[in-house]
């Protein structure tokens, strides 16, 4: 009961991460637009159609190469393009085609936007079009840059100060910065606040995975960690729903931010994990948490930390040297992920899988935008398709193991990437099915790597390992959006060719990741490790990361704490 309450309280906030990650999909939309004009309109002409206002013309707009002819009340006739406007010298007749002299002017009177779908976006708010278009294109990459930095910073802080404090801070930060985004006064303050929002959102997601992994037992660890992704996907579906109902960007942002307010009000009740407390030798605090778990789970005789870990009170006084004390108090950093060849090889492989999973996820998502239809429904389905993906992953991970599930799905995604390149363009249905299969397969690998990373590394660097992996993941997510913008730069190159290039890149990296994964150890059914020595031995390499010998019963203690509250085990196991 205790673990279930802690779990659902923690993963509920993961929806907020999914919300903020995808919020810019509708918030930064660029609608149809043309240059503004000086004066009042008396008539509007678009090809063979005439109207009394420009709002009536937007339904006929089909291409950015079109222009609109307007006649003002003072008799002037203007041709309105997207980034310039022309004043006709001869104004005797209002006609769409004109061969006479024209004077070209910049858009000094602003722009006119099509508000039939969105009443307001950040693009229309600050005129992020034409020569300022690059600012709009930086909105999502800068957010992902904040995600990258936040993953490393908060992953390290969680290992130093504890998971509980980071969860408190990042939860409150998501709400505060989320609301603050809606009240920013210009583009630059908007980007800065969203950057801070990205940092705390990423920090929460990274630490939440570690938090729930350390609280649930071996039996439930797979399903518990994987379904954090399911709540993230639910956040994506909420974005689609709110985007459909609210068409003003700052109101849209407020509604998205208050969606997880209940968690902010109760997150202060979440306890620290016993694993982290034990790694910091705070045995009394760990015992208090275990006693609380016992009361909630109605266990009459709670486990004792002194018996689980075989803590000898006189060991500190007579059995340890000064060097040992220094070692136990050592603050760990990212270099500990490369402390020997076994751990270093593991880290490089894990980082490659993180990068490949993120890049593949966004490349396949990019391919799905050509499906057409309702854009809100498309986004909703993009989130919904992840739910069965994680169910399949959980079943396979529990039956086949983490490594044996990861390898075939990475190789499968590589084969699908190659297959897509040979499907003729006329076979749209087959292309769509192949893209969805690719997204499904890379989604399994992408979801699995969170749990696998947490199980491959010991408690003292677990948050740091997941955080650094998430950093590599965000490098991929920062790179991926730019393939969308290559179409406007490489106008001679078809968009589908650009997409195919990135899919081939994903395929090659997925194949390489699948091959390297063979060398990783299997973690199914094994207790979480506490020290780098134990983590190294799990890879069947006896070289130690330090001279310190771990406690004789530390592995058994870890297993007992994980299983506590779910099934009783004898203290002498």
Coordinates of C-alpha atoms in Angstrom, one line a residue:
X1 CA 0.0 0.0 0.0
X2 CA 2.8 2.4 0.9
X3 CA 4.7 1.8 -2.3
X4 CA 1.6 2.2 -4.4
X5 CA 0.7 5.5 -2.9
X6 CA 4.2 6.9 -3.3
X7 CA 4.4 5.5 -6.9
X8 CA 1.2 7.0 -8.2
X9 CA 1.8 10.3 -6.4
X10 CA 5.3 10.5 -8.1
X11 CA 4.3 9.5 -11.6
X12 CA 1.3 11.8 -11.7
X13 CA 3.6 14.7 -12.0
X14 CA 5.3 13.0 -15.0
X15 CA 2.2 14.1 -17.0
X16 CA 3.4 17.7 -16.5
X17 CA 6.7 16.8 -18.1
X18 CA 4.9 15.4 -21.2
X19 CA 2.8 18.6 -21.3
X20 CA 5.6 21.1 -21.2
X21 CA 7.8 19.1 -23.6
X22 CA 5.1 19.2 -26.3
X23 CA 3.4 22.5 -25.5
X24 CA 5.1 24.4 -28.2
X25 CA 3.5 22.2 -30.9
X26 CA 0.5 24.5 -30.8
X27 CA 1.8 27.5 -28.9
X28 CA 4.4 28.4 -31.6
X29 CA 2.2 27.8 -34.6
X30 CA 2.8 30.1 -37.6
X31 CA -0.5 30.8 -39.3
X32 CA -1.0 32.3 -42.7
X33 CA 0.0 35.9 -42.8
X34 CA 0.6 39.0 -45.1
X35 CA 2.0 42.4 -44.7
X36 CA 0.0 45.1 -43.0
X37 CA -1.2 48.2 -44.8
X38 CA -1.7 51.9 -43.9
X39 CA -5.3 52.8 -43.9
X40 CA -8.8 51.3 -44.1
X41 CA -9.8 48.7 -46.7
X42 CA -12.7 49.2 -49.1
X43 CA -12.1 46.1 -51.2
X44 CA -10.0 42.9 -51.3
X45 CA -9.2 40.8 -54.3
X46 CA -7.6 37.3 -54.4
X47 CA -7.4 35.8 -57.9
X48 CA -11.0 35.7 -59.1
X49 CA -12.6 36.2 -55.6
X50 CA -13.4 39.5 -54.0
X51 CA -14.4 40.3 -50.4
X52 CA -14.8 43.3 -48.1
X53 CA -12.2 42.1 -45.6
X54 CA -9.0 40.0 -45.6
X55 CA -10.6 37.7 -43.0
X56 CA -12.9 36.4 -45.7
X57 CA -9.9 35.5 -48.0
X58 CA -8.0 33.2 -45.6
X59 CA -10.1 30.2 -46.5
X60 CA -8.9 30.5 -50.1
X61 CA -5.2 30.8 -49.2
X62 CA -3.3 27.8 -50.5
X63 CA 0.3 28.8 -50.9
X64 CA 2.9 31.1 -49.4
X65 CA 3.7 32.3 -52.9
X66 CA 0.2 33.9 -53.2
X67 CA -0.5 37.6 -52.6
X68 CA -3.6 39.6 -51.8
X69 CA -4.6 42.9 -53.5
X70 CA -6.4 45.5 -51.4
X71 CA -7.9 48.9 -52.2
X72 CA -7.9 51.5 -49.5
X73 CA -10.5 54.1 -48.9
X74 CA -8.2 56.8 -50.2
X75 CA -8.0 54.9 -53.6
X76 CA -4.5 53.4 -53.1
X77 CA -4.0 49.8 -54.3
X78 CA -1.5 47.5 -52.5
X79 CA -0.2 44.1 -53.3
X80 CA 0.4 42.3 -50.0
X81 CA 3.0 39.5 -49.9
X82 CA 4.2 37.7 -46.7
X83 CA 7.3 39.7 -46.2
X84 CA 6.9 42.8 -48.4
X85 CA 4.2 45.0 -49.9
X86 CA 4.0 46.8 -53.2
X87 CA 2.1 50.0 -54.0
X88 CA 0.7 50.3 -57.6
X89 CA 1.4 53.5 -59.4
X90 CA -1.7 53.3 -61.5
X91 CA -5.0 52.9 -59.5
X92 CA -7.6 53.3 -62.2
X93 CA -8.8 49.7 -62.1
X94 CA -8.8 47.1 -59.3
X95 CA -7.5 43.9 -60.9
X96 CA -5.4 41.0 -59.6
X97 CA -2.9 40.9 -62.5
X98 CA -0.9 44.1 -62.9
X99 CA 2.0 44.9 -65.3
X100 CA 2.6 48.5 -64.4
X101 CA 5.1 50.2 -62.1
X102 CA 5.1 49.3 -58.4
X103 CA 7.0 50.7 -55.4
X104 CA 8.1 48.0 -52.9
X105 CA 8.0 48.8 -49.2
X106 CA 8.9 46.7 -46.1
X107 CA 6.3 45.6 -43.6
X108 CA 6.6 48.6 -41.3
X109 CA 2.9 48.4 -40.3
X110 CA 3.2 44.9 -38.9
X111 CA 1.4 41.8 -40.2
X112 CA -2.1 40.5 -40.7
X113 CA -2.6 36.9 -39.4
X114 CA -5.1 34.2 -40.1
X115 CA -6.9 33.7 -36.7
X116 CA -9.5 31.2 -37.8
X117 CA -7.6 28.4 -36.0
X118 CA -5.6 30.2 -33.4
X119 CA -6.6 33.5 -31.9
X120 CA -3.1 34.2 -30.7
X121 CA 0.3 32.3 -30.7
X122 CA 3.7 33.5 -29.7
X123 CA 4.5 34.0 -33.4
X124 CA 1.6 36.4 -33.8
X125 CA 2.3 38.0 -30.4
X126 CA 5.8 39.1 -31.3
X127 CA 5.8 38.9 -35.1
X128 CA 8.2 36.0 -35.4
X129 CA 8.0 35.8 -39.1
X130 CA 10.2 36.8 -42.1
X131 CA 13.6 38.1 -40.9
X132 CA 12.6 37.1 -37.3
X133 CA 11.5 33.6 -38.3
X134 CA 14.7 32.0 -37.0
X135 CA 13.6 33.1 -33.5
X136 CA 10.5 31.0 -33.7
X137 CA 12.6 28.1 -34.9
X138 CA 14.8 28.3 -31.8
X139 CA 11.9 27.9 -29.3
X140 CA 11.9 24.1 -29.2
X141 CA 15.7 23.6 -29.5
X142 CA 16.4 26.1 -26.7
X143 CA 13.8 24.2 -24.5
X144 CA 15.6 20.9 -25.3
X145 CA 18.9 22.6 -24.4
X146 CA 17.4 23.4 -21.0
X147 CA 16.3 19.8 -20.7
X148 CA 19.8 18.6 -21.4
X149 CA 21.4 20.9 -18.8
X150 CA 18.7 20.1 -16.2
X151 CA 19.1 16.4 -16.6
X152 CA 22.8 16.6 -15.6
X153 CA 22.5 19.2 -12.9
X154 CA 19.5 17.7 -11.0
X155 CA 20.8 14.2 -11.5
X156 CA 24.0 15.1 -9.7
X157 CA 22.1 17.2 -7.0
X158 CA 19.8 14.2 -6.3
X159 CA 22.8 12.0 -5.6
X160 CA 24.3 14.6 -3.3
X161 CA 21.3 16.1 -1.4
X162 CA 18.8 13.3 -1.9
X163 CA 15.9 12.5 -4.2
X164 CA 13.2 14.0 -1.9
X165 CA 14.5 17.6 -2.0
X166 CA 14.9 17.6 -5.8
X167 CA 11.4 16.3 -6.3
X168 CA 10.1 19.1 -4.0
X169 CA 12.0 21.8 -5.9
X170 CA 11.4 20.6 -9.4
X171 CA 7.6 20.1 -8.8
X172 CA 7.1 23.6 -7.5
X173 CA 9.4 24.9 -10.3
X174 CA 7.3 23.3 -13.0
X175 CA 4.2 25.0 -11.7
X176 CA 5.8 28.4 -11.0
X177 CA 7.7 28.7 -14.3
X178 CA 4.8 27.2 -16.2
X179 CA 2.5 30.0 -15.1
X180 CA 5.3 32.6 -15.5
X181 CA 5.6 31.7 -19.2
X182 CA 2.1 32.9 -19.8
X183 CA 2.9 36.3 -18.4
X184 CA 6.2 37.0 -20.1
X185 CA 6.4 40.4 -21.8
X186 CA 8.6 39.7 -24.8
X187 CA 10.2 37.0 -26.8
X188 CA 13.5 36.9 -24.8
X189 CA 11.9 36.7 -21.4
X190 CA 9.6 33.9 -22.9
X191 CA 12.6 31.9 -24.0
X192 CA 14.5 32.4 -20.7
X193 CA 11.5 31.3 -18.5
X194 CA 10.9 28.3 -20.8
X195 CA 14.5 27.4 -20.5
X196 CA 14.2 27.3 -16.7
X197 CA 10.9 25.4 -17.0
X198 CA 12.8 22.8 -19.2
X199 CA 15.5 22.4 -16.6
X200 CA 13.1 21.6 -13.7
X201 CA 10.9 19.4 -15.9
X202 CA 13.9 17.4 -17.0
X203 CA 15.2 17.3 -13.5
X204 CA 11.9 15.9 -12.1
X205 CA 11.6 13.3 -14.8
X206 CA 15.2 12.0 -14.3
X207 CA 14.9 11.9 -10.5
X208 CA 11.3 10.4 -10.6
X209 CA 12.6 7.4 -12.4
X210 CA 15.3 6.8 -9.8
X211 CA 12.9 7.5 -7.0
X212 CA 10.2 5.0 -8.0
X213 CA 12.9 2.4 -8.9
X214 CA 14.3 2.6 -5.4
X215 CA 11.0 2.3 -3.7
X216 CA 9.3 -0.5 -5.6
X217 CA 10.4 -4.2 -5.2
X218 CA 11.9 -6.5 -7.8
X219 CA 8.6 -7.9 -8.8
X220 CA 7.0 -4.5 -9.7
X221 CA 10.1 -2.7 -10.8
X222 CA 9.7 -3.3 -14.6
X223 CA 6.0 -2.2 -14.8
X224 CA 6.5 0.7 -12.3
X225 CA 9.4 2.3 -14.2
X226 CA 8.0 1.7 -17.7
X227 CA 4.6 3.2 -16.9
X228 CA 6.2 6.5 -16.0
X229 CA 6.5 6.8 -19.7
X230 CA 2.8 6.1 -20.0
X231 CA 2.0 9.1 -17.8
X232 CA 4.3 11.2 -20.0
X233 CA 2.3 10.0 -23.0
X234 CA -0.9 11.0 -21.3
X235 CA 0.6 14.5 -20.9
X236 CA 1.0 14.6 -24.7
X237 CA -2.7 13.6 -25.1
X238 CA -3.6 16.4 -22.7
X239 CA -1.7 18.9 -24.9
X240 CA -3.8 17.8 -27.9
X241 CA -7.1 18.1 -25.9
X242 CA -6.3 21.5 -24.4
X243 CA -5.0 22.8 -27.8
X244 CA -8.3 21.8 -29.4
X245 CA -10.3 23.6 -26.7
X246 CA -8.2 26.7 -26.1
X247 CA -6.9 28.8 -29.0
X248 CA -5.1 31.7 -27.2
X249 CA -1.5 30.7 -26.4
X250 CA -1.2 32.3 -22.9
X251 CA -4.6 30.9 -21.7
X252 CA -3.5 27.5 -23.2
X253 CA -0.3 27.7 -21.2
X254 CA -2.1 28.4 -17.9
X255 CA -4.5 25.5 -18.4
X256 CA -1.6 23.2 -19.1
X257 CA 0.3 24.4 -16.0
X258 CA -2.5 24.0 -13.5
X259 CA -3.2 20.4 -14.7
X260 CA -0.9 19.0 -12.1
X261 CA -1.4 21.5 -9.3
X262 CA -2.8 18.8 -6.9
X263 CA 0.7 17.1 -6.8
X264 CA 2.4 20.4 -6.0
X265 CA 0.2 20.7 -2.9
X266 CA 1.0 17.3 -1.6
X267 CA 4.5 16.4 -2.9
X268 CA 6.1 17.6 0.4
X269 CA 4.7 14.4 2.1
X270 CA 6.9 12.1 -0.1
X271 CA 9.7 10.5 2.0
X272 CA 13.4 10.0 1.1
X273 CA 14.3 6.6 -0.3
X274 CA 15.9 4.2 2.2
X275 CA 18.6 3.4 -0.5
X276 CA 19.9 6.9 -0.6
X277 CA 19.7 7.2 3.2
X278 CA 21.7 4.0 3.6
X279 CA 24.3 5.1 1.0
X280 CA 24.8 8.3 3.2
X281 CA 25.0 6.1 6.4
X282 CA 21.9 7.8 7.8
X283 CA 20.7 4.6 9.4
X284 CA 18.3 6.1 11.8
X285 CA 16.4 8.1 9.1
X286 CA 16.3 4.9 7.0
X287 CA 14.8 3.0 9.9
X288 CA 12.1 5.7 10.3
X289 CA 11.1 5.3 6.7
X290 CA 11.0 1.5 6.9
X291 CA 8.9 1.7 10.1
X292 CA 6.5 4.0 8.3
X293 CA 6.3 1.5 5.4
X294 CA 5.6 -1.2 8.0
X295 CA 2.7 0.7 9.5
X296 CA 1.1 1.4 6.1
X297 CA 1.6 -2.2 5.0
X298 CA 0.4 -3.6 8.3
X299 CA 3.6 -5.5 9.0
X300 CA 3.8 -6.4 12.7
X301 CA 7.5 -7.0 12.9
X302 CA 9.4 -4.4 10.7
X303 CA 12.9 -5.1 9.5
X304 CA 15.8 -3.7 11.3
X305 CA 18.5 -1.7 9.3
X306 CA 21.2 -3.0 11.7
X307 CA 20.3 -6.6 10.8
X308 CA 19.8 -6.0 7.1
X309 CA 23.1 -4.2 6.5
X310 CA 25.1 -6.0 9.3
X311 CA 26.1 -2.6 10.8
X312 CA 28.7 -3.0 13.5
X313 CA 28.7 -0.1 15.8
X314 CA 32.3 -0.7 16.8
X315 CA 33.5 -0.9 13.2
X316 CA 33.7 2.9 12.9
X317 CA 35.9 3.1 16.0
X318 CA 38.4 0.2 15.3
X319 CA 38.0 -1.3 11.9
X320 CA 38.3 1.6 9.5
X321 CA 41.3 3.6 8.5
X322 CA 41.4 7.3 7.7
X323 CA 41.5 6.5 4.0
X324 CA 38.3 4.5 4.3
X325 CA 36.6 7.4 6.0
X326 CA 37.6 9.7 3.2
X327 CA 36.4 7.1 0.7
X328 CA 33.0 6.7 2.3
X329 CA 32.5 10.5 2.4
X330 CA 33.6 11.0 -1.2
X331 CA 31.3 13.0 -3.4
X332 CA 30.9 11.3 -6.7
X333 CA 30.9 12.9 -10.1
X334 CA 30.6 12.0 -13.7
X335 CA 34.1 10.6 -13.8
X336 CA 33.0 7.7 -11.6
X337 CA 31.0 6.5 -14.7
X338 CA 34.4 5.8 -16.2
X339 CA 36.2 4.4 -13.2
X340 CA 37.4 1.2 -15.0
X341 CA 37.1 -0.3 -18.4
X342 CA 34.0 -2.4 -17.5
X343 CA 32.0 0.6 -16.3
X344 CA 33.3 2.9 -19.0
X345 CA 32.3 0.5 -21.8
X346 CA 28.9 0.2 -20.1
X347 CA 28.5 4.0 -20.0
X348 CA 29.4 4.5 -23.6
X349 CA 26.9 1.9 -24.8
X350 CA 24.2 3.3 -22.6
X351 CA 24.8 6.8 -23.8
X352 CA 24.6 5.7 -27.4
X353 CA 21.3 4.0 -26.8
X354 CA 19.9 7.1 -25.1
X355 CA 21.0 9.3 -28.1
X356 CA 19.7 6.9 -30.7
X357 CA 16.3 6.4 -28.9
X358 CA 15.7 10.2 -28.7
X359 CA 16.8 10.9 -32.3
X360 CA 14.7 8.0 -33.6
X361 CA 11.7 9.1 -31.6
X362 CA 11.6 12.6 -33.1
X363 CA 12.6 11.5 -36.6
X364 CA 9.7 9.1 -36.8
X365 CA 7.4 11.7 -35.3
X366 CA 8.6 14.1 -38.0
X367 CA 7.5 11.6 -40.7
X368 CA 4.1 11.3 -39.1
X369 CA 3.2 15.0 -39.7
X370 CA 2.6 14.2 -43.4
X371 CA -0.3 11.9 -42.5
X372 CA -2.8 14.8 -42.9
X373 CA -6.2 15.0 -41.3
X374 CA -6.9 16.7 -38.0
X375 CA -3.7 17.9 -36.4
X376 CA -5.1 17.7 -32.8
X377 CA -6.2 14.1 -33.4
X378 CA -2.8 13.3 -34.9
X379 CA -1.0 14.5 -31.8
X380 CA -3.4 12.6 -29.6
X381 CA -2.8 9.4 -31.5
X382 CA 1.0 10.0 -31.4
X383 CA 0.7 10.0 -27.6
X384 CA -1.8 7.1 -27.5
X385 CA 0.4 4.8 -29.7
X386 CA 3.0 4.8 -26.9
X387 CA 0.7 3.1 -24.4
X388 CA 0.6 -0.4 -26.0
X389 CA 4.3 0.0 -26.8
X390 CA 5.2 0.1 -23.0
X391 CA 2.9 -2.8 -22.2
X392 CA 4.7 -5.0 -24.8
X393 CA 8.0 -3.8 -23.4
X394 CA 7.0 -4.8 -19.9
X395 CA 5.9 -8.2 -20.8
X396 CA 9.1 -8.9 -22.8
X397 CA 11.4 -7.4 -20.1
X398 CA 9.9 -9.7 -17.5
X399 CA 10.0 -12.8 -19.7
X400 CA 13.1 -12.3 -21.8
X401 CA 15.1 -9.9 -19.7
X402 CA 16.2 -6.3 -20.3
X403 CA 19.1 -7.0 -22.6
X404 CA 17.3 -9.6 -24.6
X405 CA 14.4 -7.2 -25.2
X406 CA 16.5 -4.2 -26.0
X407 CA 18.7 -5.9 -28.7
X408 CA 16.0 -7.2 -31.1
X409 CA 13.9 -4.0 -30.9
X410 CA 17.0 -1.8 -31.7
X411 CA 17.9 -4.1 -34.6
X412 CA 14.2 -4.1 -35.7
X413 CA 14.1 -0.3 -35.8
X414 CA 17.3 -0.3 -37.8
X415 CA 15.8 -2.7 -40.4
X416 CA 12.6 -0.6 -40.6
X417 CA 14.6 2.6 -41.2
X418 CA 16.3 0.8 -44.2
X419 CA 13.0 -0.6 -45.4
X420 CA 11.2 2.8 -45.5
X421 CA 13.8 4.0 -48.0
X422 CA 12.8 1.3 -50.5
X423 CA 9.0 1.8 -50.3
X424 CA 7.7 3.7 -53.4
X425 CA 6.2 7.1 -52.7
X426 CA 2.9 6.1 -54.1
X427 CA 2.4 3.5 -51.4
X428 CA 1.3 6.0 -48.7
X429 CA -0.5 3.4 -46.5
X430 CA 2.6 1.2 -46.4
X431 CA 4.8 4.1 -45.6
X432 CA 2.6 5.2 -42.7
X433 CA 2.5 1.6 -41.3
X434 CA 6.3 1.4 -41.6
X435 CA 6.7 4.7 -39.8
X436 CA 4.4 3.6 -37.0
X437 CA 6.2 0.3 -36.7
X438 CA 9.5 2.1 -36.5
X439 CA 8.2 4.5 -33.8
X440 CA 6.8 1.5 -31.9
X441 CA 10.1 -0.4 -32.0
X442 CA 12.3 2.6 -31.1
X443 CA 9.8 3.5 -28.4
X444 CA 10.3 0.1 -26.7
X445 CA 14.0 0.7 -26.6
X446 CA 13.7 4.3 -25.6
X447 CA 11.4 3.4 -22.7
X448 CA 13.4 0.4 -21.6
X449 CA 16.7 2.3 -21.3
X450 CA 15.5 4.4 -18.3
X451 CA 15.0 1.3 -16.1
X452 CA 18.0 -0.6 -17.5
X453 CA 20.3 2.4 -16.7
X454 CA 19.0 2.6 -13.2
X455 CA 19.6 -1.1 -12.7
X456 CA 23.1 -1.1 -14.2
X457 CA 24.5 1.5 -11.8
X458 CA 24.8 1.6 -8.0
X459 CA 22.9 3.9 -5.6
X460 CA 25.8 6.3 -5.2
X461 CA 25.8 7.3 -8.9
X462 CA 22.4 6.1 -10.0
X463 CA 20.8 9.5 -10.5
X464 CA 24.0 10.8 -12.1
X465 CA 24.0 7.9 -14.5
X466 CA 20.3 8.4 -15.5
X467 CA 20.9 12.2 -15.7
X468 CA 23.9 11.9 -17.9
X469 CA 22.0 9.4 -20.1
X470 CA 19.1 11.8 -20.3
X471 CA 21.7 14.5 -21.3
X472 CA 22.7 12.4 -24.3
X473 CA 19.0 11.8 -25.1
X474 CA 18.4 15.6 -25.2
X475 CA 21.4 16.1 -27.5
X476 CA 19.4 13.9 -29.9
X477 CA 16.2 15.9 -29.3
X478 CA 18.1 19.2 -29.9
X479 CA 19.5 17.9 -33.2
X480 CA 16.2 16.3 -34.5
X481 CA 14.1 19.5 -34.8
X482 CA 16.6 21.1 -37.2
X483 CA 15.8 18.4 -39.8
X484 CA 12.4 20.1 -40.1
X485 CA 14.0 23.4 -40.9
X486 CA 16.4 22.0 -43.5
X487 CA 13.5 22.2 -46.0
X488 CA 13.6 26.0 -45.9
X489 CA 17.4 26.0 -46.3
X490 CA 17.9 23.2 -48.9
X491 CA 15.0 24.2 -51.1
X492 CA 16.5 22.1 -53.9
X493 CA 16.3 18.9 -51.8
X494 CA 12.9 17.3 -51.3
X495 CA 11.7 17.1 -47.7
X496 CA 11.2 13.3 -48.0
X497 CA 14.9 12.9 -49.0
X498 CA 15.9 14.8 -45.9
X499 CA 13.7 12.6 -43.7
X500 CA 15.1 9.5 -45.4
X501 CA 18.7 10.7 -44.6
X502 CA 17.9 11.1 -40.9
X503 CA 16.1 7.7 -40.9
X504 CA 19.1 6.1 -42.4
X505 CA 21.3 7.8 -39.7
X506 CA 19.0 6.4 -37.0
X507 CA 19.1 3.0 -38.6
X508 CA 22.9 2.8 -38.6
X509 CA 23.1 4.0 -35.0
X510 CA 20.3 1.6 -33.8
X511 CA 22.2 -1.3 -35.4
X512 CA 25.4 -0.3 -33.7
X513 CA 23.6 0.2 -30.4
X514 CA 22.0 -3.3 -30.7
X515 CA 25.4 -4.9 -31.3
X516 CA 27.1 -3.1 -28.4
X517 CA 24.2 -4.0 -26.0
X518 CA 25.2 -7.7 -26.3
X519 CA 28.1 -6.9 -24.0
X520 CA 25.9 -5.4 -21.2
X521 CA 25.0 -7.6 -18.2
X522 CA 21.4 -8.8 -17.6
X523 CA 19.7 -7.2 -14.6
X524 CA 16.4 -9.1 -14.5
X525 CA 15.6 -10.3 -11.0
X526 CA 18.8 -9.0 -9.5
X527 CA 18.9 -6.6 -6.5
X528 CA 20.0 -3.0 -7.0
X529 CA 23.7 -2.5 -6.3
X530 CA 24.9 0.0 -3.7
X531 CA 28.6 0.4 -4.6
X532 CA 30.7 0.7 -7.8
X533 CA 32.4 -2.6 -6.7
X534 CA 29.1 -4.4 -6.8
X535 CA 28.2 -2.9 -10.1
X536 CA 31.5 -3.9 -11.6
X537 CA 31.1 -7.5 -10.3
X538 CA 27.7 -7.7 -11.9
X539 CA 29.5 -7.3 -15.3
X540 CA 31.8 -10.3 -14.2
X541 CA 34.8 -8.0 -14.0
X542 CA 36.6 -8.3 -10.7
X543 CA 38.5 -5.1 -11.0
X544 CA 37.4 -2.6 -8.4
X545 CA 36.7 1.1 -8.6
X546 CA 38.2 1.6 -5.2
X547 CA 40.2 -0.2 -2.6
X548 CA 37.2 -0.4 -0.2
X549 CA 35.6 -3.8 0.2
X550 CA 31.8 -3.7 0.3
X551 CA 29.9 -5.1 3.3
X552 CA 29.4 -8.8 3.1
X553 CA 25.6 -8.6 3.1
X554 CA 25.1 -5.4 1.1
X555 CA 23.6 -7.2 -1.9
X556 CA 21.2 -9.2 0.3
X557 CA 20.3 -6.1 2.2
X558 CA 19.4 -4.3 -1.0
X559 CA 17.2 -7.2 -2.0
X560 CA 15.5 -7.3 1.3
X561 CA 14.7 -3.6 1.4
X562 CA 13.3 -3.8 -2.2
X563 CA 11.0 -6.7 -1.2
X564 CA 10.0 -5.3 2.2
X565 CA 6.3 -4.7 2.4
X566 CA 5.6 -7.1 -0.4
X567 CA 6.9 -10.4 1.0
X568 CA 8.7 -11.1 4.3
X569 CA 12.2 -12.5 4.1
X570 CA 14.4 -13.9 6.9
X571 CA 17.1 -11.5 8.2
X572 CA 19.8 -14.2 8.0
X573 CA 19.3 -14.8 4.2

